[in-house]
Amino acid sequence: MSQQTTGLLLMAYGTPHGPDSIDSFYTHIRHGQRPSDALLQELRNRYQAIGGTSPLAHITKAQADALATRLNARHADQRFKLYIGLKHAEPFIEDAVEAMHHDGITQAVALALAPYDANASVHGYGERAQGAAAWLGGPAITVVSDWCRQGKFVRYWAEQIRTALAVIPEDDLRTTVVIFSAHSLPAAMLGPPDRYPRQLEESARSIAQAAHLKHYATGWQSAGRTADSWLGPDIRELTRDLWSRGGYRTFVYCATGFVADHLEVLYDLDVECRAVVTALGGRYIRPAMPNTAPLFIDCLADAASDALAHQAGVPA
Ligand SMILES: CC1=C(CCC(=O)O)c2cc3nc(cc4[nH]c(cc5[nH]c(cc1n2)c(C)c5CCC(=O)O)c(CCC(=O)O)c4C)C(CCC(=O)O)=C3C
Ligand SMILES: [Fe+2]
């Protein structure tokens, strides 16, 4: 069988490559406008608190390599060639598309390393890739969407939750609650047809069902330092509420809106949210993020394979 080369474009938010690129990263997030010195310092402090540099760049690369290996093992008739394209850091999404074009790739599959795709954020990654490809005259890009509904994504989190609950004393389970969270967005960024809030709700419900969970809630985290009104409830507020009004004492945080250990998990959850729980006198538990867990990489491979099969007109 002759082998066809397919571009595998993995897209992600991006991260500073080291302490020296924190300023340019934040400036890019702010559409080229340099944030105030106070905001920059505050962000540097947060990266400092998780070790100076985020582990995200390495994890993204490891996830991408693992996925390429998995897809190449699965599809004997195709060779997947990996490209990484980022929203706010180099290599940008457009750089990756240009590299594919330059390498003579004519067809590609693109996947964002984020499970929920708000119109104004993750959905735009695929549009940027397709826009760049249209401008260059190729490759044809199939964008994978809605992979949060994949069975293995639900199974990954259900297994994490079961493992976490297994170490909680029987008597404490009644007062244990699982909190599913994703990145908050400015309310103004969400048009009425945006499926982002519903994706978090639906995915939390599927995971809760698979894990036979009785007590769970959903909330938003990591709202930006801007004057906008952000999607709530914020998980810290939610935690206080679940403590005082719900009587909960053990809090299990599943950041299902992300796929890796990074600032929003290692700082916003493990430092900020843990401080709230500790001040209340409760127990903080945070199951492992997917990173390169084989079940998760398999989930992405399923999603990419389904999208390609669908594209080729073969029933998935
Ligand atoms: C929806 C969404 C995701 C999830 C989807 C996806 O993953 O694609 C995500 C992920 C991430 N966001 C990240 C980092 C940051 N995001 C910021 C700011 C913002 N994010 C936003 C949205 C999102 N962000 C928004 C609407 C802003 C406000 C913009 C403004 O200020 O006008 C800021 C500025 C300071 C602050 O506001 O905290 C930083 C440093 C990192 C890298 C972490 C690391 O390096 O370890 C990751 C994975
Ligand atoms: Fe962000």
Coordinates of C-alpha atoms in Angstrom, one line a residue, residues 71-289:
L71 CA -1.6 7.6 14.9
N72 CA 1.3 6.2 12.9
A73 CA 1.0 2.9 14.7
R74 CA -2.8 2.8 13.9
H75 CA -2.8 3.9 10.3
A76 CA -0.6 1.7 8.1
D77 CA -1.6 3.6 5.0
Q78 CA -0.8 7.1 6.2
R79 CA 2.3 8.8 7.7
F80 CA 1.5 11.5 10.1
K81 CA 4.0 14.4 10.2
L82 CA 3.7 16.5 13.3
Y83 CA 3.5 20.3 13.5
I84 CA 2.8 22.4 16.6
G85 CA 1.1 25.8 16.2
L86 CA 0.4 28.2 19.1
K87 CA -2.0 31.0 19.6
H88 CA 0.2 33.4 21.7
A89 CA 3.8 32.1 21.3
E90 CA 6.2 30.8 18.7
P91 CA 5.7 28.8 16.6
F92 CA 2.4 30.5 15.8
I93 CA -0.4 28.6 14.2
E94 CA 0.3 30.4 10.9
D95 CA 4.0 29.4 11.1
A96 CA 3.0 25.7 11.4
V97 CA 0.7 26.0 8.4
E98 CA 3.4 27.7 6.4
A99 CA 5.8 24.9 7.3
M100 CA 3.3 22.3 6.2
H101 CA 2.8 24.1 2.9
H102 CA 6.5 24.4 2.4
D103 CA 7.0 20.7 3.1
G104 CA 4.5 19.9 0.3
I105 CA 1.7 18.6 2.7
T106 CA -1.6 18.6 0.8
Q107 CA -3.9 17.3 3.6
A108 CA -3.8 17.8 7.3
V109 CA -5.8 17.2 10.4
A110 CA -5.8 19.9 13.1
L111 CA -6.6 19.4 16.7
A112 CA -6.7 21.9 19.6
L113 CA -5.3 20.7 22.9
A114 CA -8.3 22.1 24.8
P115 CA -11.5 20.1 25.2
Y116 CA -14.1 22.9 25.1
D117 CA -14.2 25.3 22.2
A118 CA -15.6 28.7 22.8
N119 CA -16.2 30.6 19.6
A120 CA -13.9 33.5 20.6
S121 CA -11.1 31.3 21.8
V122 CA -10.4 27.6 20.9
H123 CA -12.7 27.6 17.9
G124 CA -10.7 30.4 16.5
Y125 CA -7.5 28.2 16.4
G126 CA -8.9 26.1 13.6
E127 CA -10.2 29.1 11.8
R128 CA -6.7 30.7 11.9
A129 CA -5.2 27.5 10.5
Q130 CA -7.7 27.2 7.7
G131 CA -7.4 30.9 7.0
A132 CA -3.6 30.7 6.6
A133 CA -3.9 27.6 4.4
A134 CA -6.5 29.3 2.2
W135 CA -4.1 32.2 1.8
L136 CA -1.1 30.0 1.0
G137 CA -3.1 27.6 -1.3
G138 CA -3.0 24.5 0.9
P139 CA -3.0 22.1 2.7
A140 CA -6.6 21.2 3.1
I141 CA -7.2 21.1 6.8
T142 CA -9.8 19.0 8.6
V143 CA -10.4 20.5 12.1
V144 CA -11.3 18.1 14.9
S145 CA -14.0 19.6 17.1
D146 CA -16.0 18.6 20.1
W147 CA -13.6 15.9 21.2
C148 CA -14.7 16.3 24.8
R149 CA -17.5 13.9 24.0
Q150 CA -15.0 11.1 23.2
G151 CA -15.6 8.0 25.5
K152 CA -12.0 7.9 26.5
F153 CA -12.1 11.5 27.7
V154 CA -15.0 10.7 30.0
R155 CA -13.3 7.5 31.1
Y156 CA -10.0 9.2 31.9
W157 CA -11.7 11.6 34.3
A158 CA -14.1 9.0 35.8
E159 CA -11.0 6.8 36.6
Q160 CA -9.2 9.8 38.2
I161 CA -12.2 10.5 40.3
R162 CA -12.7 6.9 41.4
T163 CA -9.0 6.8 42.4
A164 CA -9.3 10.0 44.4
L165 CA -12.4 8.9 46.2
A166 CA -10.9 5.5 47.1
V167 CA -8.6 7.1 49.6
I168 CA -11.3 9.2 51.4
P169 CA -12.7 7.6 54.6
E170 CA -16.2 6.2 54.1
D171 CA -17.7 8.6 56.6
D172 CA -16.3 11.6 54.7
L173 CA -17.8 10.7 51.3
R174 CA -21.2 12.2 52.2
T175 CA -19.5 15.6 52.6
T176 CA -17.2 15.2 49.6
V177 CA -17.9 17.2 46.4
V178 CA -16.2 17.2 43.0
I179 CA -15.8 20.5 41.3
F180 CA -15.4 20.5 37.5
S181 CA -13.9 23.7 36.1
A182 CA -12.8 25.4 32.9
H183 CA -11.2 28.8 32.1
S184 CA -13.6 31.7 32.6
L185 CA -14.3 34.0 29.7
P186 CA -15.5 37.6 29.6
A187 CA -19.3 37.5 29.3
A188 CA -19.0 39.8 26.3
M189 CA -16.9 37.2 24.5
L190 CA -19.7 34.6 24.6
G191 CA -22.3 35.1 22.0
P192 CA -25.7 33.5 22.8
P193 CA -25.1 30.5 20.5
D194 CA -21.8 29.7 22.2
R195 CA -21.6 26.1 23.3
Y196 CA -18.8 26.7 25.7
P197 CA -20.8 26.7 29.0
R198 CA -22.9 23.8 27.8
Q199 CA -19.8 21.7 27.0
L200 CA -18.6 22.1 30.6
E201 CA -22.0 21.1 31.9
E202 CA -22.5 18.2 29.6
S203 CA -19.0 16.8 30.1
A204 CA -19.3 17.1 33.9
R205 CA -22.6 15.3 33.7
S206 CA -21.2 12.4 31.6
I207 CA -18.1 12.1 33.8
A208 CA -20.2 12.2 37.0
Q209 CA -22.5 9.5 35.6
A210 CA -19.5 7.3 34.6
A211 CA -18.0 7.7 38.1
H212 CA -21.4 7.2 39.9
L213 CA -20.9 10.5 41.5
K214 CA -23.7 11.9 43.7
H215 CA -22.2 15.3 44.6
Y216 CA -20.7 17.5 42.0
A217 CA -20.7 21.1 40.8
T218 CA -19.3 23.1 37.9
G219 CA -17.5 26.5 38.1
W220 CA -15.1 28.8 36.3
Q221 CA -11.6 29.6 37.2
S222 CA -8.7 31.9 36.3
A223 CA -10.7 35.0 35.3
G224 CA -8.4 37.6 33.9
R225 CA -7.3 40.8 35.5
T226 CA -9.5 43.0 33.4
A227 CA -12.5 45.2 34.1
D228 CA -14.9 42.9 32.1
S229 CA -17.6 40.9 33.7
W230 CA -16.4 37.3 33.6
L231 CA -18.4 34.0 33.5
G232 CA -19.1 32.8 37.1
P233 CA -19.3 31.4 39.7
D234 CA -15.6 31.5 40.3
I235 CA -14.5 28.2 41.9
R236 CA -13.2 30.0 45.0
E237 CA -16.6 31.6 45.7
L238 CA -18.3 28.3 44.8
T239 CA -16.0 26.5 47.3
R240 CA -17.0 28.8 50.1
D241 CA -20.7 28.4 49.2
L242 CA -20.4 24.6 49.1
W243 CA -18.8 24.7 52.5
S244 CA -21.3 27.0 54.2
R245 CA -24.5 26.2 52.5
G246 CA -23.8 22.6 51.3
G247 CA -22.0 21.4 54.4
Y248 CA -19.2 19.9 52.2
R249 CA -15.7 19.4 53.7
T250 CA -13.7 17.6 51.1
F251 CA -13.2 19.3 47.7
V252 CA -12.0 17.4 44.6
Y253 CA -10.9 19.7 41.8
C254 CA -11.1 18.4 38.2
A255 CA -9.9 21.0 35.7
T256 CA -11.6 19.3 32.8
G257 CA -11.3 22.5 30.7
F258 CA -7.5 21.9 30.4
V259 CA -5.3 19.0 29.5
A260 CA -2.0 19.7 31.2
D261 CA -0.1 20.9 34.3
H262 CA 0.4 24.6 33.8
L263 CA -0.1 27.9 35.5
E264 CA -3.9 27.7 35.8
V265 CA -3.6 24.3 37.5
L266 CA -0.3 24.6 39.5
Y267 CA -1.1 28.1 40.7
D268 CA -4.7 29.0 40.3
L269 CA -5.8 25.6 41.8
D270 CA -2.9 24.3 43.8
V271 CA -1.9 27.6 45.4
E272 CA -4.9 29.9 45.3
C273 CA -7.8 27.5 45.5
R274 CA -6.0 25.3 48.0
A275 CA -5.5 28.4 50.2
V276 CA -9.3 28.9 50.3
V277 CA -9.9 25.3 51.3
T278 CA -7.2 25.3 53.9
A279 CA -8.5 28.6 55.4
L280 CA -11.9 27.0 55.7
G281 CA -10.4 23.9 57.4
G282 CA -11.4 21.5 54.5
R283 CA -9.5 18.9 52.5
Y284 CA -8.1 19.8 49.1
I285 CA -7.7 17.0 46.5
R286 CA -6.7 17.6 42.8
P287 CA -6.6 14.5 40.6
A288 CA -3.9 14.3 37.9
M289 CA -4.2 16.2 34.7

